[in-house]
Short mmCIF file of C-alpha atoms and ligand atoms in Angstrom, two decimals:
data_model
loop_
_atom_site.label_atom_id
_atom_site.label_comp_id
_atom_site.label_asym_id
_atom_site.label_seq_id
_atom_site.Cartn_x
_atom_site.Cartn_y
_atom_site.Cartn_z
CA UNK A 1 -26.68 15.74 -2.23
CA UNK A 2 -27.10 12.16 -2.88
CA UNK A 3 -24.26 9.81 -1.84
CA UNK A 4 -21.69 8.89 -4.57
CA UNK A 5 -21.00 5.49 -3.74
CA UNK A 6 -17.50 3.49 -5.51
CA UNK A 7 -19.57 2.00 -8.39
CA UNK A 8 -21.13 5.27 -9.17
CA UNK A 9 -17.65 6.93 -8.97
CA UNK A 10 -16.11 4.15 -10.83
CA UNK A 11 -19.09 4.77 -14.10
CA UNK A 12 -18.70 8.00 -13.77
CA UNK A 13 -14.64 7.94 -14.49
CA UNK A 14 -15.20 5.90 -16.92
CA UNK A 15 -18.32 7.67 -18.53
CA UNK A 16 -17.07 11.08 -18.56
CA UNK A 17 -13.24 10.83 -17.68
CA UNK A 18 -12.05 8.25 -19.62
CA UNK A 19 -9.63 7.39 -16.98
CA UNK A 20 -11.02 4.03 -16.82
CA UNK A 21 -12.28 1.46 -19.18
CA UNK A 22 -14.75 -0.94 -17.87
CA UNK A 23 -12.70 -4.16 -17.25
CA UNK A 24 -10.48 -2.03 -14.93
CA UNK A 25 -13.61 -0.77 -13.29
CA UNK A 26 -14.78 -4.14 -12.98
CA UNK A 27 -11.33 -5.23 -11.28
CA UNK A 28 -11.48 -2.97 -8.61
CA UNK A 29 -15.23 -3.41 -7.63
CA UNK A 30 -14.21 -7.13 -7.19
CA UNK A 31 -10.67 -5.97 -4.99
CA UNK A 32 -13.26 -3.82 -3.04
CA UNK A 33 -15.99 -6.58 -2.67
CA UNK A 34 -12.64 -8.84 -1.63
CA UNK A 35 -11.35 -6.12 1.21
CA UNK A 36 -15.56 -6.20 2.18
CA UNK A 37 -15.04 -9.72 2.89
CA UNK A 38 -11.78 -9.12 4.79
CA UNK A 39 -13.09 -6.51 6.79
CA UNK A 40 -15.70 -9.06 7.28
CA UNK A 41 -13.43 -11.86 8.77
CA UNK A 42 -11.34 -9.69 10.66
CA UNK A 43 -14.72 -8.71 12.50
CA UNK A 44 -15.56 -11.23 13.81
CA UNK A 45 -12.33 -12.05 15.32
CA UNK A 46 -11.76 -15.03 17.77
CA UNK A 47 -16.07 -15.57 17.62
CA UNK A 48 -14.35 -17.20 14.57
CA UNK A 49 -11.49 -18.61 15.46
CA UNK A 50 -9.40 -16.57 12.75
CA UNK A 51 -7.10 -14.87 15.03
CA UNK A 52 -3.61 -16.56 16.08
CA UNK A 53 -0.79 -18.06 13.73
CA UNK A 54 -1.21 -20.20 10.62
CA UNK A 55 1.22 -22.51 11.81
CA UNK A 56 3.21 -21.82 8.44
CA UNK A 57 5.83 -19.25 6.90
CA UNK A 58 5.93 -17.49 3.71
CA UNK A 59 8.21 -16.90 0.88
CA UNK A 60 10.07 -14.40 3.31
CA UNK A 61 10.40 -16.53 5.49
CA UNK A 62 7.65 -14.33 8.06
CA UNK A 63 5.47 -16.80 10.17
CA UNK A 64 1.52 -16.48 8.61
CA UNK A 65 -1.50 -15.35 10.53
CA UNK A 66 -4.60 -16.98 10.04
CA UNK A 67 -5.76 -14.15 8.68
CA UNK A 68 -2.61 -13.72 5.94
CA UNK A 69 -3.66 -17.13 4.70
CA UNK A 70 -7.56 -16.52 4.64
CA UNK A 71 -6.82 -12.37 2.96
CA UNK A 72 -4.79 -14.15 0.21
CA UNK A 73 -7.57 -16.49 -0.29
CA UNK A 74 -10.23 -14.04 -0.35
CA UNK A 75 -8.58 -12.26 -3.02
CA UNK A 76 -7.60 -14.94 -5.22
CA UNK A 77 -10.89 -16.31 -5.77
CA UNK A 78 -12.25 -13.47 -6.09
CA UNK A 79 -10.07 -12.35 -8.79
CA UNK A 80 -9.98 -15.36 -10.54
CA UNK A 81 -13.08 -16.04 -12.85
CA UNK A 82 -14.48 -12.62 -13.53
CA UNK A 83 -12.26 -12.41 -16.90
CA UNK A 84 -10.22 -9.07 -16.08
CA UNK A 85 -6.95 -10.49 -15.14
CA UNK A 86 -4.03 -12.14 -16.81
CA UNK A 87 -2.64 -13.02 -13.40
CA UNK A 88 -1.56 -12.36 -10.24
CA UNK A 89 0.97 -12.08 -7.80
CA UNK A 90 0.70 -11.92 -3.83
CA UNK A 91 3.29 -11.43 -1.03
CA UNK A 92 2.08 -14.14 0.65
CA UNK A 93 3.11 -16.98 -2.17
CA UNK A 94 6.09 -17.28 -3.85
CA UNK A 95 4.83 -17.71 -7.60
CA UNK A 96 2.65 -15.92 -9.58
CA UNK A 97 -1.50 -17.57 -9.43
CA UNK A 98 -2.41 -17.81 -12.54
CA UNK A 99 -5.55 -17.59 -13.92
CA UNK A 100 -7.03 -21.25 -14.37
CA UNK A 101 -7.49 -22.56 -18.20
CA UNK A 102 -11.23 -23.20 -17.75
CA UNK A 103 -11.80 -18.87 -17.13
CA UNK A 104 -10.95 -16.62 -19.91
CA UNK A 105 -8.39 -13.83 -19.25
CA UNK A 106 -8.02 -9.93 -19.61
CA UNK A 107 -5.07 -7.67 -20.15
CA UNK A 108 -4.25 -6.44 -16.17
CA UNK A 109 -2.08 -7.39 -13.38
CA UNK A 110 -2.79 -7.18 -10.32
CA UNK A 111 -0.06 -7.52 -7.54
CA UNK A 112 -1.29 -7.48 -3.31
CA UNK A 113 0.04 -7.58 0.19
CA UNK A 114 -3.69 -9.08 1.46
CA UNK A 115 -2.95 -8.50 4.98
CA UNK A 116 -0.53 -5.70 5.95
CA UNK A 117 0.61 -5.18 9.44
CA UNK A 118 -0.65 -8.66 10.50
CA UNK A 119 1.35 -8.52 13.42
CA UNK A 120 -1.12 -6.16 14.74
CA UNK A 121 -3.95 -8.61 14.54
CA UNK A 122 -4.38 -10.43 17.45
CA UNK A 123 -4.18 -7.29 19.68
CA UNK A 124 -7.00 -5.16 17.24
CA UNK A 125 -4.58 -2.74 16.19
CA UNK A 126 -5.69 -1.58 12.56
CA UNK A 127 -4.48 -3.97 9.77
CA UNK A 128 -5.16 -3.13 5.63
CA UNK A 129 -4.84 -4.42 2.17
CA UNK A 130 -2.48 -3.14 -0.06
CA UNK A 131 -2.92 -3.39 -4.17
CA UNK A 132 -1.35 -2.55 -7.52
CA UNK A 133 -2.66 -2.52 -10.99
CA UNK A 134 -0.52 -3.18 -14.10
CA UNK A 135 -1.03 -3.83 -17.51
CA UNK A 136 0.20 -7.30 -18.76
CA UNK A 137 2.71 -7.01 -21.47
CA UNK A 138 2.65 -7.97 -24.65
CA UNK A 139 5.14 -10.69 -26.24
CA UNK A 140 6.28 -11.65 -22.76
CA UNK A 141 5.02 -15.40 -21.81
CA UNK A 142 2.73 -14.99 -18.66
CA UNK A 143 3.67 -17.74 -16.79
CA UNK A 144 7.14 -15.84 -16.21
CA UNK A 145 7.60 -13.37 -13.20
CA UNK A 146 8.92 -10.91 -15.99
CA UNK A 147 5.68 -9.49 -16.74
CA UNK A 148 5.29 -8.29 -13.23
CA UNK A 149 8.69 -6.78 -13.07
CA UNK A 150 7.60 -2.95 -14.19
CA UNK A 151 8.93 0.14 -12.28
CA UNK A 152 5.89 1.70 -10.06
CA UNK A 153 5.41 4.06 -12.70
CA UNK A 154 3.61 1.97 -15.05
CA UNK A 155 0.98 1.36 -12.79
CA UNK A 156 -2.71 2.02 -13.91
CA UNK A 157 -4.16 1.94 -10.35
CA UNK A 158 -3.06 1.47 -6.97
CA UNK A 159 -5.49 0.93 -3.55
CA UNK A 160 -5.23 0.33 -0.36
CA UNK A 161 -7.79 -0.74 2.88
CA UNK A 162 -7.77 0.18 6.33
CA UNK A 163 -9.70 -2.70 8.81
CA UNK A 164 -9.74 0.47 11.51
CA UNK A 165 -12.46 1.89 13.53
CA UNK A 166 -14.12 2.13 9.93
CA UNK A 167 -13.12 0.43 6.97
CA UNK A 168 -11.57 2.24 4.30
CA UNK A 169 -10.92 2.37 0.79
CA UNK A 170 -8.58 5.00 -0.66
CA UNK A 171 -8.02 4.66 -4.36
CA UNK A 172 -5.66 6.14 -7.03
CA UNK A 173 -6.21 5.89 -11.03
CA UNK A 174 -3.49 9.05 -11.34
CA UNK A 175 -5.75 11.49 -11.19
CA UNK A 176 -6.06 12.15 -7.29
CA UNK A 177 -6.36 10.27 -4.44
CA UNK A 178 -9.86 9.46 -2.86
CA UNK A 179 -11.22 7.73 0.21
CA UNK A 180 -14.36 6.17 0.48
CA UNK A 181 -15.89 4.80 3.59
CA UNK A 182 -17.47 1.25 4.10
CA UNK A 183 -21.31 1.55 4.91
CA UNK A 184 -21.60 -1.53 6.84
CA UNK A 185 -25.44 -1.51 6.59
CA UNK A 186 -25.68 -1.07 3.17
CA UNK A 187 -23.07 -2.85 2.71
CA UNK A 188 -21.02 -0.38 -0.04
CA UNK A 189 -18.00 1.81 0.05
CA UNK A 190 -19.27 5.39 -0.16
CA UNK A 191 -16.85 8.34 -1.19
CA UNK A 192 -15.81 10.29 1.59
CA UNK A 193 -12.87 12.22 0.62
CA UNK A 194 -11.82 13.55 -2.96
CA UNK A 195 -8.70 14.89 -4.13
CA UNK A 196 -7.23 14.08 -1.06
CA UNK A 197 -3.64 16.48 -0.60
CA UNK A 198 -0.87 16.11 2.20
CA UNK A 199 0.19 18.83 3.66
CA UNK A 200 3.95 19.94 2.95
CA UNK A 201 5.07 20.65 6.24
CA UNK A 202 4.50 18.43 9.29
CA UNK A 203 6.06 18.26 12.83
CA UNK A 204 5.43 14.71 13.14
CA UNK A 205 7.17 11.40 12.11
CA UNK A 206 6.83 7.54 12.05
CA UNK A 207 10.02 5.45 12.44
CA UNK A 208 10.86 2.18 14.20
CA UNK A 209 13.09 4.08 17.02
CA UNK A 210 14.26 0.42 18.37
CA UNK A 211 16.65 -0.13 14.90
CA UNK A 212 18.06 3.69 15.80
CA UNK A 213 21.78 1.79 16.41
CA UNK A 214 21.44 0.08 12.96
CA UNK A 215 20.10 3.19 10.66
CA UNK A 216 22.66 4.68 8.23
CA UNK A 217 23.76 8.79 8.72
CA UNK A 218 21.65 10.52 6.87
CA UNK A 219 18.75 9.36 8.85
CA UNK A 220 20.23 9.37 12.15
CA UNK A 221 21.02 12.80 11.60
CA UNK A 222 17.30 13.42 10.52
CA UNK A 223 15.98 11.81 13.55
CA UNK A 224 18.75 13.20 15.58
CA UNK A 225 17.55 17.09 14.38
CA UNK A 226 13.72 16.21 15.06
CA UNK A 227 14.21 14.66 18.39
CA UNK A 228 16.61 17.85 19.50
CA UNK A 229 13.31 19.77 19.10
CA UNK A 230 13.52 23.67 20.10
CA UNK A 231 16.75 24.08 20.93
CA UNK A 232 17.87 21.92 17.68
CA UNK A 233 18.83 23.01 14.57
CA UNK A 234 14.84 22.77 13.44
CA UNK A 235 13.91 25.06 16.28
CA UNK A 236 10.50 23.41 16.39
CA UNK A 237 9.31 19.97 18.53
CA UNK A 238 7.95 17.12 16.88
CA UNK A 239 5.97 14.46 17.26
CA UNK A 240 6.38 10.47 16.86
CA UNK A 241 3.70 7.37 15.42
CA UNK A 242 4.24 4.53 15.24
CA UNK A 243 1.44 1.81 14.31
CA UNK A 244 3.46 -0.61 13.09
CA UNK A 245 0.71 -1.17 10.09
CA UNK A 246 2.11 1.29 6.90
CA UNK A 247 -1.76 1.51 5.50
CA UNK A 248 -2.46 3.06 9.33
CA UNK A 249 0.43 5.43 9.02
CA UNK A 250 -0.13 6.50 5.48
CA UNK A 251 -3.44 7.41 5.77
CA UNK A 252 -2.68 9.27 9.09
CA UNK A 253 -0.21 10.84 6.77
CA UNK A 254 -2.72 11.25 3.87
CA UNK A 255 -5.24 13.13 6.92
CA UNK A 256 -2.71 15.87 8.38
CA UNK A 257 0.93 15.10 7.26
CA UNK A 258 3.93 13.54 8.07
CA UNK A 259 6.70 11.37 7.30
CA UNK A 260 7.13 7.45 7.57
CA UNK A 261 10.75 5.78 7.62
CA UNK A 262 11.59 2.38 6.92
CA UNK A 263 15.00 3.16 6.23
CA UNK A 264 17.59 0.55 5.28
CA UNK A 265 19.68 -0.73 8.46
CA UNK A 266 22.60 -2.67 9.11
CA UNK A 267 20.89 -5.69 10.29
CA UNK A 268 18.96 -6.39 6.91
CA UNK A 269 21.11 -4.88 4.36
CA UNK A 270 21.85 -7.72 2.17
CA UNK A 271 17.94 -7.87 2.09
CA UNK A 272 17.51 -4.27 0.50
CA UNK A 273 15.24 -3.36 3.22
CA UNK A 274 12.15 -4.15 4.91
CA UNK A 275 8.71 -3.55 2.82
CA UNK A 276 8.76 -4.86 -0.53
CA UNK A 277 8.78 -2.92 -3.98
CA UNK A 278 6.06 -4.75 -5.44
CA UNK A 279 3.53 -5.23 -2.93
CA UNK A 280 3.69 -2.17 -0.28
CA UNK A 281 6.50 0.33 -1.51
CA UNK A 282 5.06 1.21 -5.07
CA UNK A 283 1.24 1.32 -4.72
CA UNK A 284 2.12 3.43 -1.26
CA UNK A 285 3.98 5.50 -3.35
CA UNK A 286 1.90 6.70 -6.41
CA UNK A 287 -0.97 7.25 -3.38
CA UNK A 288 1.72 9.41 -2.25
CA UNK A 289 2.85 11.12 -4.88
CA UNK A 290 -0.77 11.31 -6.26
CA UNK A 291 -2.12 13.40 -2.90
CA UNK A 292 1.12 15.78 -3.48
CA UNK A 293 3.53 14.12 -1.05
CA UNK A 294 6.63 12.17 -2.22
CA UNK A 295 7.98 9.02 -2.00
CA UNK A 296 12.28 7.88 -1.96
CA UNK A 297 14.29 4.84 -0.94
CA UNK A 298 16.28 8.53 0.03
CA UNK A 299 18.67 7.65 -2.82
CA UNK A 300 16.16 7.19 -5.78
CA UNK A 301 12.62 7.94 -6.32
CA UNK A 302 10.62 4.81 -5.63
CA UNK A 303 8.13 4.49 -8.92
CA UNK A 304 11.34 4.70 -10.92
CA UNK A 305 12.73 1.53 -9.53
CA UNK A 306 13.19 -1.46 -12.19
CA UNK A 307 12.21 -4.20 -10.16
CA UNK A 308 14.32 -7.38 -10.58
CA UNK A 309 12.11 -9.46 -8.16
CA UNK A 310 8.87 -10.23 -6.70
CA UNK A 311 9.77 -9.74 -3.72
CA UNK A 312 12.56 -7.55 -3.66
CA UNK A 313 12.70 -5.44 -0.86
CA UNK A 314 13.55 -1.46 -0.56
CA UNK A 315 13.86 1.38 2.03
CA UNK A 316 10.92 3.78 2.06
CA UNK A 317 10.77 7.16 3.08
CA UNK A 318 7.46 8.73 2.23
CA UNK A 319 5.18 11.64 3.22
CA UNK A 320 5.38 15.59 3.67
CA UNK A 321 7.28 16.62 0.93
CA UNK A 322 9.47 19.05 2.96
CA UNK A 323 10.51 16.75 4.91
CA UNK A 324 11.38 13.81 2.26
CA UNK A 325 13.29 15.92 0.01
CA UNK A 326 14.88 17.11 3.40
CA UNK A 327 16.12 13.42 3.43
CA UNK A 328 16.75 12.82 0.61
CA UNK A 329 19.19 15.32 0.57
CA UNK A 330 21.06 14.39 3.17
CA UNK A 331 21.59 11.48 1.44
CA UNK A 332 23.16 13.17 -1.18
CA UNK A 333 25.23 15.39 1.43
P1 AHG B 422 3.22 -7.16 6.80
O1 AHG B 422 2.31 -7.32 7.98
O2 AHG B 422 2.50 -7.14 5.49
O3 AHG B 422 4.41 -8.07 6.82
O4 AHG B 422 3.80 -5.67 6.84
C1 AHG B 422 4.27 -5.09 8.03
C2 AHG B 422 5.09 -3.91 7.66
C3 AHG B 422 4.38 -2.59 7.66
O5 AHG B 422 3.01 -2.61 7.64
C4 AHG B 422 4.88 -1.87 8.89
O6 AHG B 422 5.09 -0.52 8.62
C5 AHG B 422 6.15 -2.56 9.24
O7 AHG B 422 6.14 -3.81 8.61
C6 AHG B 422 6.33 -2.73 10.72
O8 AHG B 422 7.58 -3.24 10.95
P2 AHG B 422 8.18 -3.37 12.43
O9 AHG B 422 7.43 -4.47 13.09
O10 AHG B 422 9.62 -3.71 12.17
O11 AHG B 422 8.01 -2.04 13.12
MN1 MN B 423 2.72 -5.32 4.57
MN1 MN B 424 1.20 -8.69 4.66
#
C-alpha cells in the first residue's frame, strides 16, 4: 500500500470529508513544515550553539531557552505571509502577533506553546510543540485579545509534536486522532497511526510526586489509593511517569493509557494552576477527548472553560477515562 503522507491526508479530508477547507489545510502544512524546522534545530543541538538559556523571561515570568525564543520564531514567520491567519497568539509573548499590513489575512486563529517541556532540553529529554486552531470572530476588532478568548470547544483543529527518538505529528480536526511520523530523508510527515483510541483502564499514572504536601484531597486520596497498590482499596499496583514534557506523557498516554495530573496546589493557587488554558490545556484536551479519553480541571470539563485570559492558567487531569471520572468524582465527594 502506498504511503499516505500529511498532504495527501490533508486533500483527501478535504476532497472527500469535507472536514477541511483548503486554507485550514494550508495552515497546518505550514505548522508542520514549522515543527520540521524545529525538529531541525533541536537536532543539531550544541553543534549549534542553540542549547542553554536565552538570557530572558517571558510573560510568566519562566526564564527562556534558546530554543523557546528560536520555536516562537520559527512559527511566526512561518505563519505570517501565507494569507490563512488573522493572527496569532504564543505563550512565549505577551500580546497577540499580528499579521503585518503588507500580507493579506484569512479567517483562523492560531494559538501555540512552540517549545513545551523546554526544561528538558539541554539534557535531550523529548520536548514538543503544542497548537490550537480557532476561527476569528466576526464583529470583534482583532487587535483585542477577545477574539482569542473561546472555550476549547470551538476549536477547529488542535496538534501537537514530539522532538523524541522520532518526530511526531499527531493531529485532531474532530474526527479522530492521528499520528504521523517524520521521514527525515524525505523529508515529510507520513501517517502512522489512525483513529488513534486510549484505553479506559490503565494501572499507570504521571504526577509531579515532589508537590504531594501541596495537592488538595481529592487527589491525595487518588494518589494515596494507587500508591497503596494490592493491599489498597484498588487491589491492583500501579505504575508512575513522569517526563516532565506533557506532549511526552500524552502521547505515552495516547499509546497504552494512563492518567496525567497537574493538579492545582497550594503553592500556586492564586495562579489557577500550572499549564495554561490556551496554549497546552485545551488543544491536549480535544486530542484527548477525540482518542476516547477525557479531560477535567477535576471540577469542570476543560473545553468548556470560558477563558478570560491568554494566559490563564488551569489544573489538568487527563487520560484513561476510568480513572479521570474516578477523580473527578472525588472532587465532587
Ligand atoms: P513549558 O516547557 O512549555 O513551560 O511546559 C512545561 C510543562 C509541561 O510540559 C510539563 O508537564 C510540566 O510543565 C512539568 O512541570 P514540572 O517541572 O513542575 O514537573
Ligand atoms: Mn508547555
Ligand atoms: Mn513552552
Amino acid at each position: 500500500m502506498a504511503l499516505i503522507t500529511l498532504s495527501r491526508f490533508l486533500i483527501e479530508e478535504e476532497r472527500h470529508k469535507q472536514f477541511i477547507c483548503a486554507d485550514l489545510r494550508f495552515l497546518v502544512e505550514i505548522v508542520s513544515r514549522a515543527c520540521k524546522a524545529i525538529s531541525i534545530a533541536i537536532g543539531k543541538g550544541n553543534l549549534a550553539g542553540v542549547l542553554g538559556g536565552a538570557g530572558t523571561d517571558n510573560v510568566q515570568g519562566e526564564a527562556q531557552k534558546k530554543l523557546d525564543v528560536i520555536s516562537n520564531e520559527i512559527l511566526l514567520e512561518a505563519n505570517e505571509w501565507g494569507g490563512h491567519l488573522a493572527a496569532m497568539t504564543s505563550e512565549e509573548m505577551e500580546d497577540p502577533h499580528l499579521i503585518p499590513h503588507r500580507y493579506p489575512k484569512g479567517e483562523y486563529l492560531l494559538v501555540f506553546d512552540p517549545l513545551d517541556g523546554s526544561s528538558n532540553i539541554d539534557v535531550n529529554i523529548s520536548v514538543g510543540t503544542i497548537f490550537s486552531v480557532l476561527r476569528c470572530p466576526e464583529g470583534v476588532p482583532v487587535d483585542s485579545d477577545n477574539v482569542f478568548l473561546q472555550p476549547g470547544t470551538q476549536q477547529v483543529c488542535a496538534g501537537f509534536a514530539v522532538y523524541g527518538p522520532t518526530t511526531l505529528l499527531v493531529l485532531t480536526f474532530g474526527d479522530g486522532v492521528h499520528c504521523f511520523t517524520l521521514d527525515r530523508e524525505f523529508g515529510h510527515f507520513v501517517l502512522t497511526q489512525e483513529h488513534i483510541r486510549i484505553p479506559e483502564d490503565t494501572r499507570e499514572f504521571a504526577i509531579n510526586m515532589s508537590n504531594a504536601r501541596f495537592w488538595e484531597a481529592p487527589v491525595k486520596r487518588y494518589i494515596d489509593e494507587l500508591l497503596a497498590g494490592k493491599d489498597g482499596p484498588r487491589g491492583k499496583d500501579f505504575n508512575m511517569r513522569w517526563v516532565a514534557s506533557m506532549v511526552a506523557d500524552v502521547f505515552r498516554i495516547l499509546t497504552r493509557g494512563g492518567v496525567f495530573l497537574y493538579p492545582l496546589d497550594s503553592k500556586m493557587k492564586d495562579k489557577g494552576g500550572k499549564l495554561r488554558l490556551m496554549y497546552e490545556a485545551n488543544p491536549m484536551a480535544m486530542i484527548v477527548e477525540q482518542a476516547g479519553g477525557v479531560a477535567t480541571t477535576g471540577r469542570q470539563r476543560i473545553l468548556d472553560i470560558q477563558p478570560t485570559s491568554l494566559h490563564q492558567r488551569v489544573p489538568v487531569i487527563l487520560g484513561s477515562r476510568n480513572e479521570v471520572e474516578r477523580v473527578a468524582g472525588y472532587h465532587r465527594d
